[in-house]
Amino acid sequence: MPFPRATAVTFAVRRRLAFTMRASSVCCLVVLTLVVATGSADARRAKKRAAPQRRHTSATHKERLSREAELAQLKREIAETERELGEHTRKENLTRKQLAAHNARTAALKKKLASLKSEAAALEAQEHQLDTSIQQTASTIDTLKRSYAADVVRRYTSGAYREHVTKGSGFDDPQEESVRLRNAYYAHLASTALHHNKETLDSTKSELTENREEVASLLDEQRGAISETKQQQQSAEQQTQRTAHELRSIQERKQALQKELDRRKAAAKRLEAMIANLAAKEEAEIKRRKEAIRKREAERRNKRRAGKKLTQSERHQEELDAQEQKSLAGPHSLGWPTASHRIVQGFGEQRNKELGTVTMNLGIDIGTAAGSAVHAAADGKVALVSSLPSYGTLVIIRHGGGVLTVYADLSGTSVSTGSTVTKGQTIGRSGSNSELGDILHFEVWKGKAKQNPVRWLK
């Protein structure tokens, strides 16, 4: 069954699914890079102190990574279920409209059929009336013929049509001649009147017969229209029954999808709580490391104040602490990744007024010509160079303080995983997006929390 506006509806569903896939994909990538960042322990630390902590951190990261992968899969399933549910909702609305149209057509056909039957009844009554008139006219003609024949016989037998024979004198009786002439005159009038009445009645009968034939023809056409309308009505009623059955099937499927969607959302909520718990453990570990560095700095400062020299091991630890502290301190601002500062789609919820849908943009989309240079927003280390559905080619850079920047929809890259980059260094070229055109998709993450990139850019 065709559905209107199929192209617009498919585009909206595809766009919503793309945003959902982006959300789940980038969560996995961010968590993966965080695992790599926090999982890298200092190889030169004392084994006795570092070994237990590495084992604990590795187990936490593995569990979190597993849970994140599970959540990503669950979110993809939720997105697919929501897409299917939306499709069934649109089908349900369209089927309702079709059912209403079928009902309206059936009602119109019933009304038309009743009108045709009423007109046919009127034609039948007219036909019956003409038959009666024709019979009456024929009876009147027969009566007139019989009356005319009887009058002729009567006048003939009474001598009205016989001529008198002249007698010996050679002259007729004037009185008898007057009677004879009068009778002949009356006979002529009667004959003329009878003849005229017969012609009038014959003409009337002919007209009535023509009218009757015309009415009979109209009645045949009317009966044909009634038969055709009955067939159309039966077809419309059958279509209405099929559409009603289809509507029931769609509604049953929609209810099943809604239950499945509620179940998956509940599972996703529980899983997100578990991931939040794992993230809290990692944050606690970062805080512990910061506190350990602070204590060692205080010890070294007190030792210098006392005029004592640091040992080679202590100096080396100081360098390691400085490097780690730098990695734990996030940048206060980021540079724009492109020469263009034109934002074509902002961060957060994006509402489609026409379709009434809401999608989530995890970053911003910067309008720039395809092939434009893309720069690192700050110093850092490339955590990942990869390609993902709906993200295209992307680069993720890890900066200090658990800050990650994501550069997506690239047409090419000039860095590799693990390489060190400086602020403003070209890391690739911008590409295009099927929905927004020539853009660079840019995201900023602080730990597991997505950030509004505009607040981080200069």
GROMACS .gro file of C-alpha atoms in nm:
model
  458
    1MET     CA    1   0.000   0.000   0.000
    2PRO     CA    2   0.161   0.333  -0.099
    3PHE     CA    3   0.226   0.590   0.166
    4PRO     CA    4   0.244   0.966   0.108
    5ARG     CA    5   0.541   1.166   0.190
    6ALA     CA    6   0.754   0.850   0.204
    7THR     CA    7   1.076   1.043   0.107
    8ALA     CA    8   1.041   1.305   0.387
    9VAL     CA    9   0.947   1.047   0.651
   10THR     CA   10   1.243   0.817   0.549
   11PHE     CA   11   1.485   1.113   0.562
   12ALA     CA   12   1.366   1.211   0.914
   13VAL     CA   13   1.395   0.850   1.040
   14ARG     CA   14   1.741   0.816   0.883
   15ARG     CA   15   1.853   1.141   1.039
   16ARG     CA   16   1.727   1.047   1.383
   17LEU     CA   17   1.890   0.704   1.358
   18ALA     CA   18   2.217   0.868   1.248
   19PHE     CA   19   2.220   1.095   1.553
   20THR     CA   20   2.142   0.802   1.784
   21MET     CA   21   2.419   0.592   1.632
   22ARG     CA   22   2.655   0.886   1.672
   23ALA     CA   23   2.567   0.912   2.040
   24SER     CA   24   2.625   0.544   2.112
   25SER     CA   25   2.941   0.525   1.896
   26VAL     CA   26   3.109   0.827   2.047
   27CYS     CA   27   3.032   0.703   2.399
   28CYS     CA   28   3.221   0.383   2.324
   29LEU     CA   29   3.513   0.571   2.168
   30VAL     CA   30   3.538   0.821   2.451
   31VAL     CA   31   3.529   0.548   2.712
   32LEU     CA   32   3.792   0.352   2.521
   33THR     CA   33   4.027   0.648   2.507
   34LEU     CA   34   3.965   0.720   2.875
   35VAL     CA   35   4.055   0.361   2.953
   36VAL     CA   36   4.377   0.399   2.757
   37ALA     CA   37   4.452   0.731   2.928
   38THR     CA   38   4.390   0.625   3.287
   39GLY     CA   39   4.517   0.271   3.232
   40SER     CA   40   4.870   0.385   3.141
   41ALA     CA   41   5.067   0.354   3.468
   42ASP     CA   42   5.415   0.487   3.518
   43ALA     CA   43   5.653   0.201   3.431
   44ARG     CA   44   5.919   0.341   3.657
   45ARG     CA   45   5.711   0.343   3.974
   46ALA     CA   46   5.801   0.111   4.255
   47LYS     CA   47   5.666  -0.233   4.162
   48LYS     CA   48   5.546  -0.311   4.510
   49ARG     CA   49   5.315  -0.008   4.515
   50ALA     CA   50   5.215   0.003   4.146
   51ALA     CA   51   5.148  -0.363   4.069
   52PRO     CA   52   4.833  -0.405   4.284
   53GLN     CA   53   4.696  -0.075   4.160
   54ARG     CA   54   4.754  -0.169   3.794
   55ARG     CA   55   4.572  -0.495   3.842
   56HIS     CA   56   4.281  -0.316   4.010
   57THR     CA   57   4.263  -0.042   3.744
   58SER     CA   58   4.287  -0.291   3.460
   59ALA     CA   59   3.998  -0.495   3.599
   60THR     CA   60   3.786  -0.181   3.641
   61HIS     CA   61   3.862  -0.063   3.290
   62LYS     CA   62   3.787  -0.401   3.139
   63GLU     CA   63   3.456  -0.421   3.318
   64ARG     CA   64   3.368  -0.067   3.221
   65LEU     CA   65   3.468  -0.127   2.860
   66SER     CA   66   3.252  -0.439   2.851
   67ARG     CA   67   2.958  -0.252   3.001
   68GLU     CA   68   3.004   0.038   2.758
   69ALA     CA   69   3.003  -0.201   2.463
   70GLU     CA   70   2.687  -0.363   2.600
   71LEU     CA   71   2.525  -0.023   2.647
   72ALA     CA   72   2.622   0.085   2.295
   73GLN     CA   73   2.462  -0.228   2.152
   74LEU     CA   74   2.152  -0.173   2.364
   75LYS     CA   75   2.126   0.187   2.247
   76ARG     CA   76   2.150   0.075   1.887
   77GLU     CA   77   1.868  -0.171   1.951
   78ILE     CA   78   1.664   0.104   2.119
   79ALA     CA   79   1.724   0.335   1.822
   80GLU     CA   80   1.615   0.064   1.580
   81THR     CA   81   1.306  -0.015   1.789
   82GLU     CA   82   1.217   0.355   1.808
   83ARG     CA   83   1.260   0.385   1.432
   84GLU     CA   84   1.034   0.084   1.375
   85LEU     CA   85   0.784   0.215   1.628
   86GLY     CA   86   0.778   0.551   1.453
   87GLU     CA   87   0.724   0.378   1.121
   88HIS     CA   88   0.432   0.179   1.263
   89THR     CA   89   0.287   0.498   1.411
   90ARG     CA   90   0.299   0.665   1.070
   91LYS     CA   91   0.146   0.357   0.910
   92GLU     CA   92  -0.126   0.354   1.175
   93ASN     CA   93  -0.212   0.720   1.113
   94LEU     CA   94  -0.213   0.670   0.737
   95THR     CA   95  -0.424   0.354   0.765
   96ARG     CA   96  -0.671   0.540   0.986
   97LYS     CA   97  -0.704   0.807   0.717
   98GLN     CA   98  -0.747   0.541   0.449
   99LEU     CA   99  -1.010   0.364   0.659
  100ALA     CA  100  -1.197   0.692   0.704
  101ALA     CA  101  -1.179   0.752   0.328
  102HIS     CA  102  -1.312   0.401   0.258
  103ASN     CA  103  -1.596   0.454   0.506
  104ALA     CA  104  -1.678   0.789   0.346
  105ARG     CA  105  -1.678   0.630  -0.002
  106THR     CA  106  -1.899   0.345   0.119
  107ALA     CA  107  -2.144   0.596   0.270
  108ALA     CA  108  -2.144   0.801  -0.052
  109LEU     CA  109  -2.211   0.490  -0.261
  110LYS     CA  110  -2.496   0.390  -0.030
  111LYS     CA  111  -2.644   0.738  -0.065
  112LYS     CA  112  -2.600   0.725  -0.443
  113LEU     CA  113  -2.759   0.381  -0.455
  114ALA     CA  114  -3.059   0.502  -0.255
  115SER     CA  115  -3.097   0.800  -0.489
  116LEU     CA  116  -3.077   0.576  -0.797
  117LYS     CA  117  -3.336   0.342  -0.652
  118SER     CA  118  -3.564   0.635  -0.577
  119GLU     CA  119  -3.527   0.765  -0.933
  120ALA     CA  120  -3.589   0.414  -1.070
  121ALA     CA  121  -3.906   0.388  -0.862
  122ALA     CA  122  -4.026   0.721  -1.001
  123LEU     CA  123  -3.954   0.603  -1.358
  124GLU     CA  124  -4.139   0.277  -1.293
  125ALA     CA  125  -4.437   0.474  -1.161
  126GLN     CA  126  -4.422   0.697  -1.470
  127GLU     CA  127  -4.400   0.392  -1.694
  128HIS     CA  128  -4.702   0.239  -1.522
  129GLN     CA  129  -4.895   0.564  -1.558
  130LEU     CA  130  -4.813   0.580  -1.931
  131ASP     CA  131  -4.923   0.219  -1.977
  132THR     CA  132  -5.253   0.305  -1.810
  133SER     CA  133  -5.297   0.615  -2.028
  134ILE     CA  134  -5.217   0.418  -2.343
  135GLN     CA  135  -5.471   0.152  -2.247
  136GLN     CA  136  -5.733   0.416  -2.170
  137THR     CA  137  -5.669   0.594  -2.500
  138ALA     CA  138  -5.691   0.267  -2.695
  139SER     CA  139  -6.016   0.185  -2.515
  140THR     CA  140  -6.155   0.528  -2.598
  141ILE     CA  141  -6.061   0.483  -2.966
  142ASP     CA  142  -6.235   0.145  -2.973
  143THR     CA  143  -6.544   0.295  -2.808
  144LEU     CA  144  -6.541   0.582  -3.058
  145LYS     CA  145  -6.514   0.337  -3.350
  146ARG     CA  146  -6.805   0.132  -3.221
  147SER     CA  147  -7.014   0.446  -3.165
  148TYR     CA  148  -6.937   0.569  -3.516
  149ALA     CA  149  -7.032   0.234  -3.672
  150ALA     CA  150  -7.356   0.216  -3.474
  151ASP     CA  151  -7.452   0.571  -3.576
  152VAL     CA  152  -7.390   0.495  -3.941
  153VAL     CA  153  -7.606   0.184  -3.920
  154ARG     CA  154  -7.879   0.369  -3.737
  155ARG     CA  155  -7.890   0.654  -3.986
  156TYR     CA  156  -7.881   0.416  -4.277
  157THR     CA  157  -8.170   0.205  -4.147
  158SER     CA  158  -8.371   0.517  -4.063
  159GLY     CA  159  -8.335   0.639  -4.419
  160ALA     CA  160  -8.128   0.939  -4.340
  161TYR     CA  161  -7.880   0.847  -4.619
  162ARG     CA  162  -8.148   0.738  -4.873
  163GLU     CA  163  -8.260   0.980  -5.145
  164HIS     CA  164  -8.634   1.023  -5.214
  165VAL     CA  165  -8.770   0.927  -5.558
  166THR     CA  166  -8.967   1.209  -5.734
  167LYS     CA  167  -9.333   1.156  -5.791
  168GLY     CA  168  -9.549   1.226  -6.094
  169SER     CA  169  -9.548   1.602  -6.048
  170GLY     CA  170  -9.160   1.596  -6.076
  171PHE     CA  171  -9.108   1.810  -5.757
  172ASP     CA  172  -9.021   1.695  -5.407
  173ASP     CA  173  -9.217   1.784  -5.106
  174PRO     CA  174  -9.048   2.090  -4.956
  175GLN     CA  175  -9.103   1.971  -4.599
  176GLU     CA  176  -8.954   1.630  -4.665
  177GLU     CA  177  -8.659   1.791  -4.847
  178SER     CA  178  -8.586   2.007  -4.544
  179VAL     CA  179  -8.583   1.707  -4.312
  180ARG     CA  180  -8.359   1.518  -4.548
  181LEU     CA  181  -8.110   1.801  -4.575
  182ARG     CA  182  -8.108   1.850  -4.200
  183ASN     CA  183  -8.040   1.480  -4.139
  184ALA     CA  184  -7.761   1.482  -4.397
  185TYR     CA  185  -7.603   1.787  -4.233
  186TYR     CA  186  -7.613   1.629  -3.887
  187ALA     CA  187  -7.470   1.309  -4.028
  188HIS     CA  188  -7.187   1.508  -4.184
  189LEU     CA  189  -7.111   1.689  -3.854
  190ALA     CA  190  -7.113   1.365  -3.660
  191SER     CA  191  -6.886   1.198  -3.911
  192THR     CA  192  -6.642   1.491  -3.908
  193ALA     CA  193  -6.636   1.504  -3.527
  194LEU     CA  194  -6.581   1.132  -3.497
  195HIS     CA  195  -6.300   1.142  -3.753
  196HIS     CA  196  -6.133   1.438  -3.580
  197ASN     CA  197  -6.159   1.273  -3.237
  198LYS     CA  198  -6.011   0.953  -3.374
  199GLU     CA  199  -5.713   1.140  -3.523
  200THR     CA  200  -5.658   1.323  -3.192
  201LEU     CA  201  -5.673   1.000  -2.993
  202ASP     CA  202  -5.439   0.824  -3.238
  203SER     CA  203  -5.188   1.110  -3.204
  204THR     CA  204  -5.216   1.100  -2.825
  205LYS     CA  205  -5.163   0.726  -2.823
  206SER     CA  206  -4.855   0.764  -3.046
  207GLU     CA  207  -4.706   1.030  -2.813
  208LEU     CA  208  -4.779   0.817  -2.508
  209THR     CA  209  -4.612   0.518  -2.674
  210GLU     CA  210  -4.298   0.726  -2.754
  211ASN     CA  211  -4.287   0.859  -2.399
  212ARG     CA  212  -4.324   0.509  -2.266
  213GLU     CA  213  -4.033   0.385  -2.480
  214GLU     CA  214  -3.816   0.675  -2.361
  215VAL     CA  215  -3.904   0.606  -1.997
  216ALA     CA  216  -3.831   0.236  -2.050
  217SER     CA  217  -3.487   0.324  -2.193
  218LEU     CA  218  -3.411   0.556  -1.899
  219LEU     CA  219  -3.527   0.287  -1.660
  220ASP     CA  220  -3.290   0.034  -1.819
  221GLU     CA  221  -3.000   0.281  -1.781
  222GLN     CA  222  -3.099   0.345  -1.421
  223ARG     CA  223  -3.106  -0.025  -1.343
  224GLY     CA  224  -2.758  -0.061  -1.501
  225ALA     CA  225  -2.631   0.225  -1.282
  226ILE     CA  226  -2.785   0.060  -0.977
  227SER     CA  227  -2.611  -0.270  -1.057
  228GLU     CA  228  -2.274  -0.096  -1.108
  229THR     CA  229  -2.314   0.105  -0.788
  230LYS     CA  230  -2.391  -0.212  -0.594
  231GLN     CA  231  -2.068  -0.368  -0.721
  232GLN     CA  232  -1.871  -0.055  -0.626
  233GLN     CA  233  -2.030  -0.060  -0.282
  234GLN     CA  234  -1.938  -0.425  -0.230
  235SER     CA  235  -1.580  -0.355  -0.341
  236ALA     CA  236  -1.559  -0.054  -0.108
  237GLU     CA  237  -1.692  -0.258   0.184
  238GLN     CA  238  -1.437  -0.533   0.116
  239GLN     CA  239  -1.156  -0.275   0.101
  240THR     CA  240  -1.281  -0.125   0.427
  241GLN     CA  241  -1.268  -0.467   0.592
  242ARG     CA  242  -0.912  -0.526   0.465
  243THR     CA  243  -0.798  -0.182   0.583
  244ALA     CA  244  -0.958  -0.235   0.924
  245HIS     CA  245  -0.779  -0.571   0.955
  246GLU     CA  246  -0.450  -0.408   0.856
  247LEU     CA  247  -0.505  -0.134   1.113
  248ARG     CA  248  -0.560  -0.393   1.387
  249SER     CA  249  -0.239  -0.573   1.285
  250ILE     CA  250  -0.042  -0.248   1.292
  251GLN     CA  251  -0.181  -0.157   1.634
  252GLU     CA  252  -0.096  -0.500   1.774
  253ARG     CA  253   0.259  -0.476   1.637
  254LYS     CA  254   0.290  -0.123   1.771
  255GLN     CA  255   0.190  -0.236   2.120
  256ALA     CA  256   0.446  -0.516   2.108
  257LEU     CA  257   0.715  -0.273   1.993
  258GLN     CA  258   0.626  -0.029   2.269
  259LYS     CA  259   0.662  -0.302   2.531
  260GLU     CA  260   0.996  -0.406   2.384
  261LEU     CA  261   1.110  -0.043   2.377
  262ASP     CA  262   1.013   0.007   2.742
  263ARG     CA  263   1.202  -0.309   2.836
  264ARG     CA  264   1.516  -0.202   2.653
  265LYS     CA  265   1.503   0.150   2.795
  266ALA     CA  266   1.476   0.009   3.146
  267ALA     CA  267   1.775  -0.216   3.075
  268ALA     CA  268   1.971   0.079   2.937
  269LYS     CA  269   1.893   0.282   3.247
  270ARG     CA  270   2.025   0.007   3.473
  271LEU     CA  271   2.334  -0.029   3.257
  272GLU     CA  272   2.401   0.345   3.263
  273ALA     CA  273   2.386   0.334   3.641
  274MET     CA  274   2.647   0.058   3.644
  275ILE     CA  275   2.870   0.257   3.408
  276ALA     CA  276   2.831   0.566   3.625
  277ASN     CA  277   2.949   0.360   3.920
  278LEU     CA  278   3.256   0.246   3.725
  279ALA     CA  279   3.325   0.604   3.618
  280ALA     CA  280   3.308   0.714   3.982
  281LYS     CA  281   3.574   0.456   4.067
  282GLU     CA  282   3.801   0.590   3.794
  283GLU     CA  283   3.747   0.948   3.913
  284ALA     CA  284   3.837   0.837   4.264
  285GLU     CA  285   4.158   0.686   4.129
  286ILE     CA  286   4.249   1.011   3.954
  287LYS     CA  287   4.183   1.201   4.275
  288ARG     CA  288   4.403   0.956   4.469
  289ARG     CA  289   4.687   1.005   4.221
  290LYS     CA  290   4.656   1.383   4.247
  291GLU     CA  291   4.673   1.360   4.625
  292ALA     CA  292   4.981   1.135   4.608
  293ILE     CA  293   5.155   1.384   4.380
  294ARG     CA  294   5.065   1.670   4.615
  295LYS     CA  295   5.216   1.484   4.912
  296ARG     CA  296   5.538   1.406   4.726
  297GLU     CA  297   5.566   1.771   4.620
  298ALA     CA  298   5.525   1.880   4.982
  299GLU     CA  299   5.796   1.634   5.093
  300ARG     CA  300   6.038   1.757   4.826
  301ARG     CA  301   5.964   2.120   4.913
  302ASN     CA  302   6.028   2.061   5.283
  303LYS     CA  303   6.351   1.876   5.203
  304ARG     CA  304   6.477   2.167   4.992
  305ARG     CA  305   6.389   2.416   5.266
  306ALA     CA  306   6.593   2.209   5.506
  307GLY     CA  307   6.891   2.241   5.269
  308LYS     CA  308   6.891   1.875   5.174
  309LYS     CA  309   6.945   1.753   4.820
  310LEU     CA  310   6.708   1.525   4.640
  311THR     CA  311   6.826   1.183   4.542
  312GLN     CA  312   6.842   1.081   4.177
  313SER     CA  313   6.533   0.866   4.229
  314GLU     CA  314   6.346   1.160   4.386
  315ARG     CA  315   6.443   1.393   4.099
  316HIS     CA  316   6.328   1.137   3.848
  317GLN     CA  317   6.000   1.096   4.037
  318GLU     CA  318   5.962   1.474   4.033
  319GLU     CA  319   5.985   1.472   3.653
  320LEU     CA  320   5.730   1.193   3.632
  321ASP     CA  321   5.499   1.378   3.870
  322ALA     CA  322   5.529   1.694   3.662
  323GLN     CA  323   5.437   1.506   3.347
  324GLU     CA  324   5.146   1.331   3.514
  325GLN     CA  325   5.021   1.651   3.674
  326LYS     CA  326   5.030   1.821   3.337
  327SER     CA  327   4.824   1.538   3.191
  328LEU     CA  328   4.573   1.570   3.474
  329ALA     CA  329   4.526   1.943   3.426
  330GLY     CA  330   4.281   2.027   3.148
  331PRO     CA  331   4.325   2.322   2.912
  332HIS     CA  332   4.129   2.635   2.986
  333SER     CA  333   4.052   2.698   2.619
  334LEU     CA  334   4.074   2.534   2.279
  335GLY     CA  335   4.153   2.675   1.939
  336TRP     CA  336   3.909   2.652   1.651
  337PRO     CA  337   3.976   2.338   1.446
  338THR     CA  338   3.900   2.518   1.117
  339ALA     CA  339   3.953   2.864   0.974
  340SER     CA  340   3.575   2.893   0.948
  341HIS     CA  341   3.383   2.978   1.264
  342ARG     CA  342   3.037   2.931   1.108
  343ILE     CA  343   2.824   2.686   1.309
  344VAL     CA  344   2.551   2.527   1.098
  345GLN     CA  345   2.415   2.308   1.379
  346GLY     CA  346   2.467   2.366   1.748
  347PHE     CA  347   2.513   2.143   2.049
  348GLY     CA  348   2.227   1.959   2.223
  349GLU     CA  349   1.869   1.890   2.123
  350GLN     CA  350   1.770   1.964   1.765
  351ARG     CA  351   1.395   1.986   1.709
  352ASN     CA  352   1.234   1.931   1.368
  353LYS     CA  353   0.927   2.157   1.364
  354GLU     CA  354   0.774   1.987   1.060
  355LEU     CA  355   0.801   1.628   1.188
  356GLY     CA  356   0.796   1.704   1.562
  357THR     CA  357   1.107   1.491   1.622
  358VAL     CA  358   1.392   1.568   1.863
  359THR     CA  359   1.749   1.450   1.806
  360MET     CA  360   2.066   1.501   2.011
  361ASN     CA  361   2.382   1.654   1.865
  362LEU     CA  362   2.681   1.560   2.081
  363GLY     CA  363   2.894   1.838   1.936
  364ILE     CA  364   2.875   2.117   1.682
  365ASP     CA  365   2.887   2.114   1.304
  366ILE     CA  366   3.111   2.381   1.152
  367GLY     CA  367   3.039   2.481   0.795
  368THR     CA  368   3.360   2.479   0.590
  369ALA     CA  369   3.452   2.396   0.233
  370ALA     CA  370   3.532   2.030   0.172
  371GLY     CA  371   3.907   1.970   0.178
  372SER     CA  372   3.978   2.252   0.426
  373ALA     CA  373   4.260   2.199   0.675
  374VAL     CA  374   4.155   2.065   1.016
  375HIS     CA  375   4.378   2.161   1.311
  376ALA     CA  376   4.431   2.013   1.657
  377ALA     CA  377   4.246   2.227   1.911
  378ALA     CA  378   4.527   2.185   2.169
  379ASP     CA  379   4.842   1.989   2.244
  380GLY     CA  380   4.776   1.623   2.297
  381LYS     CA  381   4.814   1.267   2.181
  382VAL     CA  382   4.610   1.096   1.909
  383ALA     CA  383   4.402   0.835   2.088
  384LEU     CA  384   4.227   0.694   1.782
  385VAL     CA  385   4.207   0.726   1.403
  386SER     CA  386   3.914   0.526   1.272
  387SER     CA  387   3.596   0.521   1.067
  388LEU     CA  388   3.242   0.475   1.200
  389PRO     CA  389   2.894   0.470   1.045
  390SER     CA  390   2.736   0.818   1.047
  391TYR     CA  391   3.070   0.967   1.165
  392GLY     CA  392   3.279   0.883   0.862
  393THR     CA  393   3.655   0.914   0.912
  394LEU     CA  394   3.736   1.055   1.255
  395VAL     CA  395   4.026   1.145   1.483
  396ILE     CA  396   4.015   1.153   1.864
  397ILE     CA  397   4.284   1.346   2.051
  398ARG     CA  398   4.347   1.311   2.425
  399HIS     CA  399   4.452   1.630   2.604
  400GLY     CA  400   4.527   1.706   2.967
  401GLY     CA  401   4.271   1.669   3.245
  402GLY     CA  402   4.081   1.388   3.076
  403VAL     CA  403   3.972   1.619   2.792
  404LEU     CA  404   3.905   1.459   2.455
  405THR     CA  405   3.836   1.628   2.123
  406VAL     CA  406   3.664   1.449   1.835
  407TYR     CA  407   3.701   1.552   1.467
  408ALA     CA  408   3.456   1.369   1.238
  409ASP     CA  409   3.331   1.370   0.877
  410LEU     CA  410   3.690   1.399   0.755
  411SER     CA  411   3.791   1.338   0.395
  412GLY     CA  412   4.141   1.233   0.501
  413THR     CA  413   4.387   1.231   0.793
  414SER     CA  414   4.757   1.315   0.830
  415VAL     CA  415   4.816   1.167   1.178
  416SER     CA  416   4.812   0.816   1.320
  417THR     CA  417   4.709   0.660   1.649
  418GLY     CA  418   4.963   0.727   1.922
  419SER     CA  419   5.126   1.028   1.756
  420THR     CA  420   5.181   1.351   1.951
  421VAL     CA  421   5.030   1.671   1.811
  422THR     CA  422   5.064   2.040   1.894
  423LYS     CA  423   4.797   2.304   1.899
  424GLY     CA  424   4.717   2.423   1.546
  425GLN     CA  425   4.883   2.126   1.376
  426THR     CA  426   4.701   1.998   1.069
  427ILE     CA  427   4.558   1.656   1.142
  428GLY     CA  428   4.343   1.608   0.832
  429ARG     CA  429   4.100   1.757   0.581
  430SER     CA  430   3.731   1.831   0.621
  431GLY     CA  431   3.468   1.639   0.427
  432SER     CA  432   3.092   1.649   0.389
  433ASN     CA  433   2.775   1.515   0.544
  434SER     CA  434   2.472   1.388   0.350
  435GLU     CA  435   2.239   1.594   0.569
  436LEU     CA  436   2.431   1.918   0.634
  437GLY     CA  437   2.666   1.941   0.337
  438ASP     CA  438   3.033   2.044   0.368
  439ILE     CA  439   3.111   2.045   0.740
  440LEU     CA  440   3.344   1.936   1.017
  441HIS     CA  441   3.177   1.766   1.313
  442PHE     CA  442   3.358   1.865   1.634
  443GLU     CA  443   3.302   1.731   1.988
  444VAL     CA  444   3.457   1.795   2.329
  445TRP     CA  445   3.441   1.546   2.617
  446LYS     CA  446   3.550   1.588   2.978
  447GLY     CA  447   3.581   1.237   3.111
  448LYS     CA  448   3.249   1.071   3.029
  449ALA     CA  449   3.059   1.400   3.018
  450LYS     CA  450   2.988   1.558   2.680
  451GLN     CA  451   3.063   1.929   2.666
  452ASN     CA  452   2.934   2.218   2.460
  453PRO     CA  453   3.234   2.290   2.235
  454VAL     CA  454   3.141   2.658   2.205
  455ARG     CA  455   3.228   2.707   2.575
  456TRP     CA  456   3.576   2.563   2.516
  457LEU     CA  457   3.664   2.748   2.197
  458LYS     CA  458   3.834   3.087   2.201
   0.00000   0.00000   0.00000
